[in-house]
mmCIF file of N, CA and C in Angstrom:
data_model
loop_
_atom_site.group_PDB
_atom_site.id
_atom_site.type_symbol
_atom_site.label_atom_id
_atom_site.label_comp_id
_atom_site.label_asym_id
_atom_site.label_seq_id
_atom_site.Cartn_x
_atom_site.Cartn_y
_atom_site.Cartn_z
ATOM 1 N N ASP A 69 -7.469 -6.351 15.970
ATOM 2 C CA ASP A 69 -6.718 -7.202 17.058
ATOM 3 C C ASP A 69 -7.652 -8.483 17.360
ATOM 4 N N GLU A 70 -9.153 -8.445 16.736
ATOM 5 C CA GLU A 70 -9.713 -9.442 17.249
ATOM 6 C C GLU A 70 -9.047 -10.924 16.751
ATOM 7 N N ASN A 71 -8.423 -10.623 15.100
ATOM 8 C CA ASN A 71 -7.504 -11.551 14.894
ATOM 9 C C ASN A 71 -5.980 -12.163 15.220
ATOM 10 N N ASN A 72 -6.089 -11.856 16.583
ATOM 11 C CA ASN A 72 -4.015 -11.552 17.061
ATOM 12 C C ASN A 72 -3.678 -11.037 16.273
ATOM 13 N N ALA A 73 -3.916 -10.362 15.367
ATOM 14 C CA ALA A 73 -2.809 -9.813 14.213
ATOM 15 C C ALA A 73 -1.443 -8.772 15.354
ATOM 16 N N PRO A 74 -0.786 -9.366 14.978
ATOM 17 C CA PRO A 74 0.927 -8.719 14.941
ATOM 18 C C PRO A 74 0.555 -7.331 14.772
ATOM 19 N N GLU A 75 0.976 -6.308 16.226
ATOM 20 C CA GLU A 75 1.055 -4.720 15.947
ATOM 21 C C GLU A 75 1.458 -4.138 14.623
ATOM 22 N N GLU A 76 3.206 -4.632 14.949
ATOM 23 C CA GLU A 76 4.206 -3.975 13.751
ATOM 24 C C GLU A 76 3.909 -5.109 12.371
ATOM 25 N N GLY A 77 3.540 -4.264 11.775
ATOM 26 C CA GLY A 77 3.541 -4.772 10.554
ATOM 27 C C GLY A 77 2.322 -4.016 9.279
ATOM 28 N N ARG A 78 1.210 -3.855 10.190
ATOM 29 C CA ARG A 78 -0.320 -3.046 9.835
ATOM 30 C C ARG A 78 -0.338 -2.477 9.068
ATOM 31 N N TYR A 79 -0.536 -2.222 8.216
ATOM 32 C CA TYR A 79 -1.023 -1.391 6.883
ATOM 33 C C TYR A 79 -2.197 -1.107 6.166
ATOM 34 N N VAL A 80 -2.206 0.296 5.461
ATOM 35 C CA VAL A 80 -3.486 0.712 5.018
ATOM 36 C C VAL A 80 -3.091 1.207 3.649
ATOM 37 N N VAL A 81 -3.698 1.034 2.629
ATOM 38 C CA VAL A 81 -3.934 2.156 1.714
ATOM 39 C C VAL A 81 -5.003 2.737 1.130
ATOM 40 N N LEU A 82 -4.389 3.768 1.104
ATOM 41 C CA LEU A 82 -6.202 4.933 1.166
ATOM 42 C C LEU A 82 -5.861 5.393 -0.333
ATOM 43 N N PRO A 83 -6.985 5.762 -0.913
ATOM 44 C CA PRO A 83 -7.136 6.668 -2.387
ATOM 45 C C PRO A 83 -6.504 7.982 -1.933
ATOM 46 N N THR A 84 -6.246 8.629 -3.140
ATOM 47 C CA THR A 84 -5.277 9.687 -2.789
ATOM 48 C C THR A 84 -6.391 10.185 -2.449
ATOM 49 N N TRP A 85 -7.312 10.962 -2.589
ATOM 50 C CA TRP A 85 -8.221 12.037 -2.053
ATOM 51 C C TRP A 85 -8.159 11.898 -0.411
ATOM 52 N N CYS A 86 -8.470 10.935 -0.328
ATOM 53 C CA CYS A 86 -8.538 11.008 1.292
ATOM 54 C C CYS A 86 -7.433 11.224 2.588
ATOM 55 N N GLY A 87 -6.239 10.898 1.467
ATOM 56 C CA GLY A 87 -5.226 11.566 2.031
ATOM 57 C C GLY A 87 -4.916 13.313 1.946
ATOM 58 N N GLU A 88 -6.012 14.369 1.061
ATOM 59 C CA GLU A 88 -5.798 15.321 1.092
ATOM 60 C C GLU A 88 -7.200 15.495 2.619
ATOM 61 N N VAL A 89 -8.538 15.180 2.564
ATOM 62 C CA VAL A 89 -9.141 15.488 3.427
ATOM 63 C C VAL A 89 -8.543 15.274 4.706
ATOM 64 N N LEU A 90 -7.488 14.460 4.798
ATOM 65 C CA LEU A 90 -6.966 14.031 5.944
ATOM 66 C C LEU A 90 -5.490 15.238 6.543
ATOM 67 N N LYS A 91 -5.250 15.713 5.156
ATOM 68 C CA LYS A 91 -4.527 16.850 5.988
ATOM 69 C C LYS A 91 -5.142 18.043 5.729
ATOM 70 N N SER A 92 -6.636 18.473 5.512
ATOM 71 C CA SER A 92 -6.885 19.634 5.526
ATOM 72 C C SER A 92 -7.047 20.027 7.016
ATOM 73 N N ILE A 93 -7.443 21.054 6.690
ATOM 74 C CA ILE A 93 -7.900 21.813 7.923
ATOM 75 C C ILE A 93 -8.947 22.866 8.107
ATOM 76 N N THR A 94 -8.564 22.697 6.847
ATOM 77 C CA THR A 94 -10.177 24.163 6.663
ATOM 78 C C THR A 94 -11.863 23.459 7.406
ATOM 79 N N SER A 95 -11.365 21.874 7.398
ATOM 80 C CA SER A 95 -12.890 21.706 8.215
ATOM 81 C C SER A 95 -13.104 21.271 9.581
ATOM 82 N N GLY A 96 -11.740 21.876 10.114
ATOM 83 C CA GLY A 96 -11.834 21.760 11.228
ATOM 84 C C GLY A 96 -11.248 20.742 12.218
ATOM 85 N N ASN A 97 -10.666 19.745 10.870
ATOM 86 C CA ASN A 97 -9.840 19.022 11.682
ATOM 87 C C ASN A 97 -8.534 18.738 11.566
ATOM 88 N N ASN A 98 -7.981 18.794 12.740
ATOM 89 C CA ASN A 98 -6.408 18.759 13.369
ATOM 90 C C ASN A 98 -5.361 18.228 13.030
ATOM 91 N N PHE A 99 -5.816 17.009 12.583
ATOM 92 C CA PHE A 99 -5.029 16.241 11.893
ATOM 93 C C PHE A 99 -3.851 16.037 11.046
ATOM 94 N N GLY A 100 -3.965 17.546 10.620
ATOM 95 C CA GLY A 100 -2.254 18.168 9.725
ATOM 96 C C GLY A 100 -1.516 19.060 10.913
ATOM 97 N N LEU A 101 -1.980 18.750 12.047
ATOM 98 C CA LEU A 101 -0.700 20.101 12.931
ATOM 99 C C LEU A 101 0.227 18.440 14.041
ATOM 100 N N ALA A 102 0.905 19.871 14.005
ATOM 101 C CA ALA A 102 1.587 18.989 14.736
ATOM 102 C C ALA A 102 1.798 18.524 16.334
ATOM 103 N N TYR A 103 1.112 19.592 16.884
ATOM 104 C CA TYR A 103 0.289 19.514 18.350
ATOM 105 C C TYR A 103 -0.536 18.669 18.501
ATOM 106 N N ALA A 104 -1.089 18.021 17.512
ATOM 107 C CA ALA A 104 -2.458 17.539 17.582
ATOM 108 C C ALA A 104 -1.722 15.806 17.305
ATOM 109 N N THR A 105 -0.586 15.519 16.638
ATOM 110 C CA THR A 105 -0.129 14.129 16.324
ATOM 111 C C THR A 105 1.043 13.813 17.365
ATOM 112 N N GLY A 106 1.557 14.530 18.181
ATOM 113 C CA GLY A 106 2.944 14.453 18.149
ATOM 114 C C GLY A 106 3.590 14.182 17.486
ATOM 115 N N GLN A 107 4.282 14.655 16.301
ATOM 116 C CA GLN A 107 5.172 14.496 15.205
ATOM 117 C C GLN A 107 6.176 15.465 15.160
ATOM 118 N N ASN A 108 7.456 15.609 14.881
ATOM 119 C CA ASN A 108 8.248 16.755 15.106
ATOM 120 C C ASN A 108 7.826 17.795 13.996
ATOM 121 N N SER A 109 6.884 17.875 13.052
ATOM 122 C CA SER A 109 6.805 18.630 12.152
ATOM 123 C C SER A 109 4.763 18.501 11.312
ATOM 124 N N ALA A 110 4.259 19.629 11.257
ATOM 125 C CA ALA A 110 3.125 19.264 11.280
ATOM 126 C C ALA A 110 2.807 18.424 9.405
ATOM 127 N N ASN A 111 1.457 17.779 9.432
ATOM 128 C CA ASN A 111 1.211 16.816 8.351
ATOM 129 C C ASN A 111 1.655 17.475 7.345
ATOM 130 N N ILE A 112 0.543 19.162 7.512
ATOM 131 C CA ILE A 112 -0.068 19.837 6.093
ATOM 132 C C ILE A 112 1.416 20.487 5.770
ATOM 133 N N LEU A 113 2.738 20.195 6.859
ATOM 134 C CA LEU A 113 3.769 21.158 6.016
ATOM 135 C C LEU A 113 4.413 20.022 5.317
ATOM 136 N N THR A 114 5.041 19.262 5.468
ATOM 137 C CA THR A 114 5.644 17.625 5.117
ATOM 138 C C THR A 114 4.633 17.415 3.779
ATOM 139 N N GLY A 115 3.805 17.337 4.365
ATOM 140 C CA GLY A 115 2.372 16.039 3.482
ATOM 141 C C GLY A 115 3.204 14.737 2.950
ATOM 142 N N ASN A 116 3.356 14.459 4.529
ATOM 143 C CA ASN A 116 3.172 13.073 4.404
ATOM 144 C C ASN A 116 2.371 12.630 5.721
ATOM 145 N N ILE A 117 1.919 11.090 5.696
ATOM 146 C CA ILE A 117 0.897 10.384 7.100
ATOM 147 C C ILE A 117 1.473 9.185 7.271
ATOM 148 N N PRO A 118 2.898 9.333 8.605
ATOM 149 C CA PRO A 118 3.748 8.200 8.109
ATOM 150 C C PRO A 118 2.577 6.561 8.712
ATOM 151 N N ARG A 119 1.564 7.095 10.015
ATOM 152 C CA ARG A 119 0.981 6.004 11.116
ATOM 153 C C ARG A 119 0.106 6.808 11.511
ATOM 154 N N ILE A 120 -1.167 6.039 11.223
ATOM 155 C CA ILE A 120 -2.144 5.972 12.295
ATOM 156 C C ILE A 120 -2.563 5.370 12.934
ATOM 157 N N ASP A 121 -2.612 5.395 14.672
ATOM 158 C CA ASP A 121 -3.111 4.095 14.970
ATOM 159 C C ASP A 121 -2.324 2.460 14.715
ATOM 160 N N ARG A 122 -1.147 2.328 14.815
ATOM 161 C CA ARG A 122 -0.573 1.609 14.939
ATOM 162 C C ARG A 122 -0.642 0.817 13.109
ATOM 163 N N PHE A 123 -0.828 1.629 11.938
ATOM 164 C CA PHE A 123 -0.989 1.388 10.764
ATOM 165 C C PHE A 123 -0.219 2.762 10.048
ATOM 166 N N ASP A 124 0.764 1.726 9.170
ATOM 167 C CA ASP A 124 1.964 2.419 8.457
ATOM 168 C C ASP A 124 0.714 2.886 7.457
ATOM 169 N N ILE A 125 0.949 4.066 7.068
ATOM 170 C CA ILE A 125 -0.548 4.758 5.612
ATOM 171 C C ILE A 125 0.579 4.820 4.601
ATOM 172 N N HIS A 126 -0.195 4.480 2.989
ATOM 173 C CA HIS A 126 -0.112 4.668 2.029
ATOM 174 C C HIS A 126 -0.994 4.767 1.097
ATOM 175 N N PHE A 127 -0.848 5.484 0.217
ATOM 176 C CA PHE A 127 -1.858 6.498 -0.969
ATOM 177 C C PHE A 127 -1.695 6.019 -2.212
ATOM 178 N N SER A 128 -2.425 5.658 -2.879
ATOM 179 C CA SER A 128 -2.357 4.870 -4.709
ATOM 180 C C SER A 128 -3.593 5.483 -5.142
ATOM 181 N N ASN A 129 -3.071 5.797 -6.189
ATOM 182 C CA ASN A 129 -5.155 5.680 -7.280
ATOM 183 C C ASN A 129 -5.297 5.367 -8.190
ATOM 184 N N LEU A 130 -4.685 3.502 -7.946
ATOM 185 C CA LEU A 130 -4.690 2.590 -8.650
ATOM 186 C C LEU A 130 -5.726 1.228 -7.396
ATOM 187 N N LEU A 131 -6.531 2.056 -7.157
ATOM 188 C CA LEU A 131 -7.419 1.212 -5.886
ATOM 189 C C LEU A 131 -8.378 0.949 -6.653
ATOM 190 N N PRO A 132 -8.940 0.128 -7.210
ATOM 191 C CA PRO A 132 -10.251 -0.222 -7.631
ATOM 192 C C PRO A 132 -11.437 0.382 -7.634
ATOM 193 N N ALA A 133 -12.369 1.218 -7.978
ATOM 194 C CA ALA A 133 -13.130 2.227 -7.745
ATOM 195 C C ALA A 133 -14.386 1.491 -8.051
ATOM 196 N N SER A 134 -15.389 2.318 -7.683
ATOM 197 C CA SER A 134 -17.193 1.252 -7.912
ATOM 198 C C SER A 134 -17.452 1.405 -9.349
ATOM 199 N N THR A 135 -18.157 1.649 -10.350
ATOM 200 C CA THR A 135 -18.671 1.301 -11.548
ATOM 201 C C THR A 135 -20.699 1.772 -11.195
ATOM 202 N N GLU A 136 -20.201 2.382 -9.994
ATOM 203 C CA GLU A 136 -22.192 2.294 -9.776
ATOM 204 C C GLU A 136 -22.109 4.108 -9.485
ATOM 205 N N SER A 137 -22.665 4.876 -10.051
ATOM 206 C CA SER A 137 -22.683 6.469 -10.140
ATOM 207 C C SER A 137 -23.651 6.756 -8.444
ATOM 208 N N ALA A 138 -24.549 5.380 -8.207
ATOM 209 C CA ALA A 138 -25.553 5.472 -6.895
ATOM 210 C C ALA A 138 -24.226 5.521 -6.050
ATOM 211 N N THR A 139 -23.155 5.221 -5.551
ATOM 212 C CA THR A 139 -22.467 4.673 -4.230
ATOM 213 C C THR A 139 -21.537 5.428 -4.765
ATOM 214 N N ASP A 140 -20.330 5.534 -6.063
ATOM 215 C CA ASP A 140 -19.465 6.401 -6.329
ATOM 216 C C ASP A 140 -18.309 5.943 -4.836
ATOM 217 N N VAL A 141 -18.311 4.763 -4.539
ATOM 218 C CA VAL A 141 -17.445 4.342 -3.155
ATOM 219 C C VAL A 141 -15.971 3.973 -4.041
ATOM 220 N N SER A 142 -15.096 4.086 -3.139
ATOM 221 C CA SER A 142 -13.332 3.578 -2.486
ATOM 222 C C SER A 142 -13.186 2.686 -2.067
ATOM 223 N N SER A 143 -12.322 2.032 -2.475
ATOM 224 C CA SER A 143 -12.028 0.991 -1.672
ATOM 225 C C SER A 143 -10.660 0.800 -0.808
ATOM 226 N N VAL A 144 -10.600 0.237 0.061
ATOM 227 C CA VAL A 144 -9.217 0.786 1.263
ATOM 228 C C VAL A 144 -9.090 -0.431 1.361
ATOM 229 N N ILE A 145 -7.347 -0.722 1.060
ATOM 230 C CA ILE A 145 -6.963 -2.381 1.572
ATOM 231 C C ILE A 145 -6.287 -1.926 2.625
ATOM 232 N N PHE A 146 -6.251 -2.999 3.753
ATOM 233 C CA PHE A 146 -5.712 -2.783 4.764
ATOM 234 C C PHE A 146 -5.618 -4.331 5.285
ATOM 235 N N GLY A 147 -4.474 -3.973 5.905
ATOM 236 C CA GLY A 147 -4.534 -5.468 6.608
ATOM 237 C C GLY A 147 -2.589 -5.588 7.763
ATOM 238 N N GLN A 148 -2.502 -7.193 7.804
ATOM 239 C CA GLN A 148 -0.634 -7.455 7.997
ATOM 240 C C GLN A 148 0.059 -7.703 7.288
ATOM 241 N N LYS A 149 1.647 -8.269 7.056
ATOM 242 C CA LYS A 149 1.935 -8.175 6.100
ATOM 243 C C LYS A 149 1.919 -9.557 6.351
ATOM 244 N N TYR A 150 1.693 -10.643 7.816
ATOM 245 C CA TYR A 150 1.862 -11.818 7.801
ATOM 246 C C TYR A 150 0.507 -12.508 6.775
ATOM 247 N N GLY A 151 -0.418 -11.841 6.252
ATOM 248 C CA GLY A 151 -1.811 -12.523 6.097
ATOM 249 C C GLY A 151 -1.183 -12.665 4.137
ATOM 250 N N CYS A 152 -0.362 -11.998 3.728
ATOM 251 C CA CYS A 152 0.034 -12.589 2.172
ATOM 252 C C CYS A 152 1.168 -13.318 2.200
ATOM 253 N N THR A 153 1.614 -13.786 1.113
ATOM 254 C CA THR A 153 3.186 -14.375 0.765
ATOM 255 C C THR A 153 3.426 -13.679 -0.734
ATOM 256 N N PHE A 154 4.965 -13.729 -0.711
ATOM 257 C CA PHE A 154 4.800 -13.720 -2.475
ATOM 258 C C PHE A 154 5.962 -14.291 -2.564
ATOM 259 N N ALA A 155 6.781 -14.697 -3.731
ATOM 260 C CA ALA A 155 7.745 -15.522 -3.695
ATOM 261 C C ALA A 155 7.955 -15.223 -5.512
ATOM 262 N N THR A 156 9.835 -15.601 -6.086
ATOM 263 C CA THR A 156 9.877 -14.687 -7.333
ATOM 264 C C THR A 156 11.139 -15.437 -7.574
ATOM 265 N N GLN A 157 11.494 -16.319 -8.586
ATOM 266 C CA GLN A 157 12.717 -16.986 -8.745
ATOM 267 C C GLN A 157 13.268 -16.920 -10.710
ATOM 268 N N ILE A 158 13.890 -17.232 -10.699
ATOM 269 C CA ILE A 158 14.830 -16.905 -11.833
ATOM 270 C C ILE A 158 14.925 -18.918 -12.649
ATOM 271 N N THR A 159 14.136 -19.367 -13.342
ATOM 272 C CA THR A 159 13.762 -20.147 -13.815
ATOM 273 C C THR A 159 14.459 -21.263 -14.663
ATOM 274 N N GLU A 160 15.075 -20.104 -15.810
ATOM 275 C CA GLU A 160 15.638 -20.439 -17.032
ATOM 276 C C GLU A 160 16.736 -19.595 -17.035
ATOM 277 N N SER A 161 18.124 -19.300 -17.724
ATOM 278 C CA SER A 161 19.147 -18.175 -17.796
ATOM 279 C C SER A 161 20.291 -18.637 -19.163
ATOM 280 N N ARG A 162 20.123 -17.560 -20.031
ATOM 281 C CA ARG A 162 21.343 -18.395 -20.671
ATOM 282 C C ARG A 162 22.868 -16.523 -20.937
ATOM 283 N N ILE A 163 23.178 -17.182 -21.659
ATOM 284 C CA ILE A 163 24.526 -16.302 -21.834
ATOM 285 C C ILE A 163 24.302 -16.041 -23.602
ATOM 286 N N ILE A 164 23.847 -14.677 -24.102
ATOM 287 C CA ILE A 164 24.165 -15.014 -25.876
ATOM 288 C C ILE A 164 24.965 -13.437 -26.080
ATOM 289 N N ASP A 165 25.202 -13.861 -27.394
ATOM 290 C CA ASP A 165 25.794 -12.314 -28.292
ATOM 291 C C ASP A 165 25.453 -11.153 -28.043
ATOM 292 N N ASN A 166 25.333 -10.144 -27.282
ATOM 293 C CA ASN A 166 24.478 -9.017 -27.407
ATOM 294 C C ASN A 166 24.320 -8.849 -28.833
ATOM 295 N N PRO A 167 22.897 -8.178 -29.837
ATOM 296 C CA PRO A 167 23.158 -7.959 -30.383
ATOM 297 C C PRO A 167 23.600 -6.673 -30.901
ATOM 298 N N PHE A 168 23.440 -5.471 -29.765
ATOM 299 C CA PHE A 168 23.421 -3.798 -30.046
ATOM 300 C C PHE A 168 24.981 -3.539 -29.810
ATOM 301 N N SER A 169 25.797 -4.084 -29.782
ATOM 302 C CA SER A 169 26.876 -3.850 -29.393
ATOM 303 C C SER A 169 28.027 -5.238 -28.649
ATOM 304 N N PHE A 170 28.975 -4.520 -28.534
ATOM 305 C CA PHE A 170 30.323 -5.939 -28.498
ATOM 306 C C PHE A 170 29.786 -6.335 -26.973
ATOM 307 N N GLY A 171 29.997 -8.030 -26.989
ATOM 308 C CA GLY A 171 29.965 -8.533 -25.810
ATOM 309 C C GLY A 171 29.065 -9.711 -25.788
ATOM 310 N N LYS A 172 28.814 -9.941 -24.256
ATOM 311 C CA LYS A 172 27.834 -10.805 -24.045
ATOM 312 C C LYS A 172 26.662 -10.370 -23.193
ATOM 313 N N MET A 173 25.812 -11.122 -22.910
ATOM 314 C CA MET A 173 24.674 -10.490 -22.377
ATOM 315 C C MET A 173 23.965 -11.751 -20.877
ATOM 316 N N MET A 174 22.905 -11.197 -20.591
ATOM 317 C CA MET A 174 22.848 -12.465 -20.049
ATOM 318 C C MET A 174 21.070 -12.533 -20.056
ATOM 319 N N GLN A 175 20.018 -13.090 -20.742
ATOM 320 C CA GLN A 175 18.898 -13.551 -20.379
ATOM 321 C C GLN A 175 18.025 -14.776 -19.863
ATOM 322 N N GLY A 176 16.880 -14.699 -18.760
ATOM 323 C CA GLY A 176 16.762 -14.964 -17.845
ATOM 324 C C GLY A 176 15.377 -14.808 -18.271
ATOM 325 N N LEU A 177 14.187 -15.841 -17.832
ATOM 326 C CA LEU A 177 12.975 -16.177 -17.339
ATOM 327 C C LEU A 177 12.741 -15.802 -16.043
ATOM 328 N N GLN A 178 12.342 -15.114 -15.261
ATOM 329 C CA GLN A 178 11.683 -15.073 -13.818
ATOM 330 C C GLN A 178 10.318 -15.003 -13.793
ATOM 331 N N VAL A 179 9.974 -15.794 -12.921
ATOM 332 C CA VAL A 179 8.651 -16.148 -12.930
ATOM 333 C C VAL A 179 8.475 -15.250 -10.896
ATOM 334 N N TYR A 180 6.989 -15.308 -10.969
ATOM 335 C CA TYR A 180 6.363 -15.116 -9.756
ATOM 336 C C TYR A 180 4.688 -15.289 -9.290
ATOM 337 N N GLY A 181 5.109 -14.712 -8.180
ATOM 338 C CA GLY A 181 3.330 -15.094 -7.765
ATOM 339 C C GLY A 181 3.306 -14.733 -6.218
ATOM 340 N N PHE A 182 2.131 -15.036 -5.681
ATOM 341 C CA PHE A 182 1.502 -14.119 -3.979
ATOM 342 C C PHE A 182 0.149 -14.990 -4.464
ATOM 343 N N ASN A 183 -0.049 -14.975 -2.588
ATOM 344 C CA ASN A 183 -0.955 -15.818 -2.138
ATOM 345 C C ASN A 183 -1.393 -15.645 -1.052
ATOM 346 N N ILE A 184 -2.214 -15.275 -0.570
ATOM 347 C CA ILE A 184 -3.633 -15.117 0.795
ATOM 348 C C ILE A 184 -2.913 -16.286 1.122
ATOM 349 N N ILE A 185 -2.143 -16.133 2.549
ATOM 350 C CA ILE A 185 -1.913 -17.206 3.441
ATOM 351 C C ILE A 185 -3.066 -16.910 4.787
ATOM 352 N N LYS A 186 -2.976 -15.775 5.048
ATOM 353 C CA LYS A 186 -4.060 -15.679 6.604
ATOM 354 C C LYS A 186 -4.735 -14.755 6.616
ATOM 355 N N PRO A 187 -6.005 -15.115 5.816
ATOM 356 C CA PRO A 187 -7.073 -14.001 5.564
ATOM 357 C C PRO A 187 -7.680 -13.444 6.368
ATOM 358 N N GLN A 188 -7.923 -13.651 7.083
ATOM 359 C CA GLN A 188 -8.548 -12.898 8.605
ATOM 360 C C GLN A 188 -7.283 -11.423 9.165
ATOM 361 N N MET A 189 -6.194 -11.546 8.076
ATOM 362 C CA MET A 189 -5.133 -10.497 8.111
ATOM 363 C C MET A 189 -4.619 -9.961 7.258
ATOM 364 N N VAL A 190 -5.949 -10.013 6.259
ATOM 365 C CA VAL A 190 -5.750 -8.620 5.005
ATOM 366 C C VAL A 190 -7.114 -8.737 4.742
ATOM 367 N N GLY A 191 -8.112 -7.222 4.924
ATOM 368 C CA GLY A 191 -9.294 -6.984 4.092
ATOM 369 C C GLY A 191 -9.556 -6.247 3.574
ATOM 370 N N VAL A 192 -10.975 -5.758 3.257
ATOM 371 C CA VAL A 192 -11.201 -4.043 2.232
ATOM 372 C C VAL A 192 -12.075 -4.270 2.901
ATOM 373 N N SER A 193 -12.221 -2.235 2.246
ATOM 374 C CA SER A 193 -13.623 -1.380 3.360
ATOM 375 C C SER A 193 -13.752 -0.747 1.919
ATOM 376 N N PHE A 194 -14.874 0.057 2.379
ATOM 377 C CA PHE A 194 -15.335 1.023 0.933
ATOM 378 C C PHE A 194 -15.209 2.265 2.058
ATOM 379 N N ILE A 195 -14.636 3.386 1.332
ATOM 380 C CA ILE A 195 -15.383 4.881 1.761
ATOM 381 C C ILE A 195 -16.095 5.692 1.002
ATOM 382 N N LYS A 196 -16.726 6.747 1.196
ATOM 383 C CA LYS A 196 -16.888 7.795 0.530
ATOM 384 C C LYS A 196 -16.543 8.708 0.616
ATOM 385 N N ASN A 197 -16.143 9.891 -0.291
ATOM 386 C CA ASN A 197 -16.041 11.531 -0.312
ATOM 387 C C ASN A 197 -17.306 12.230 -0.174
ATOM 388 N N SER A 198 -17.253 12.427 0.621
ATOM 389 C CA SER A 198 -18.834 13.557 0.927
ATOM 390 C C SER A 198 -18.262 15.006 0.424
ATOM 391 N N ALA A 199 -16.921 15.196 -0.332
ATOM 392 C CA ALA A 199 -16.831 16.423 -0.421
ATOM 393 C C ALA A 199 -17.275 16.595 -1.664
#
């Protein structure tokens, strides 16, 4: 909010263990219950958490982890979709004979890349699993 990021298109990528903690109701957490979230069905039954306070929630087991055993923290990536850009293009293409079957096939070279264009709209934080 301090960086005037639009509310639509905000995202956060959490480690997979964090999803289990959010859906757990054993520790007095009511986030998994329908009446506490205002959704039509309980998160604990559907297994998904679509949004938390204007952020689309995604879970990944591919987030970089800390290598220090003393801290043992996990990365959390967050931001707004206007903070980065992605481009792709097919630069070369040709039609060749298919060596495995009758007919022709297309062969091409696709290049791609990404860049952070508004660094104030993306960020990283670190959390620790206390369980």
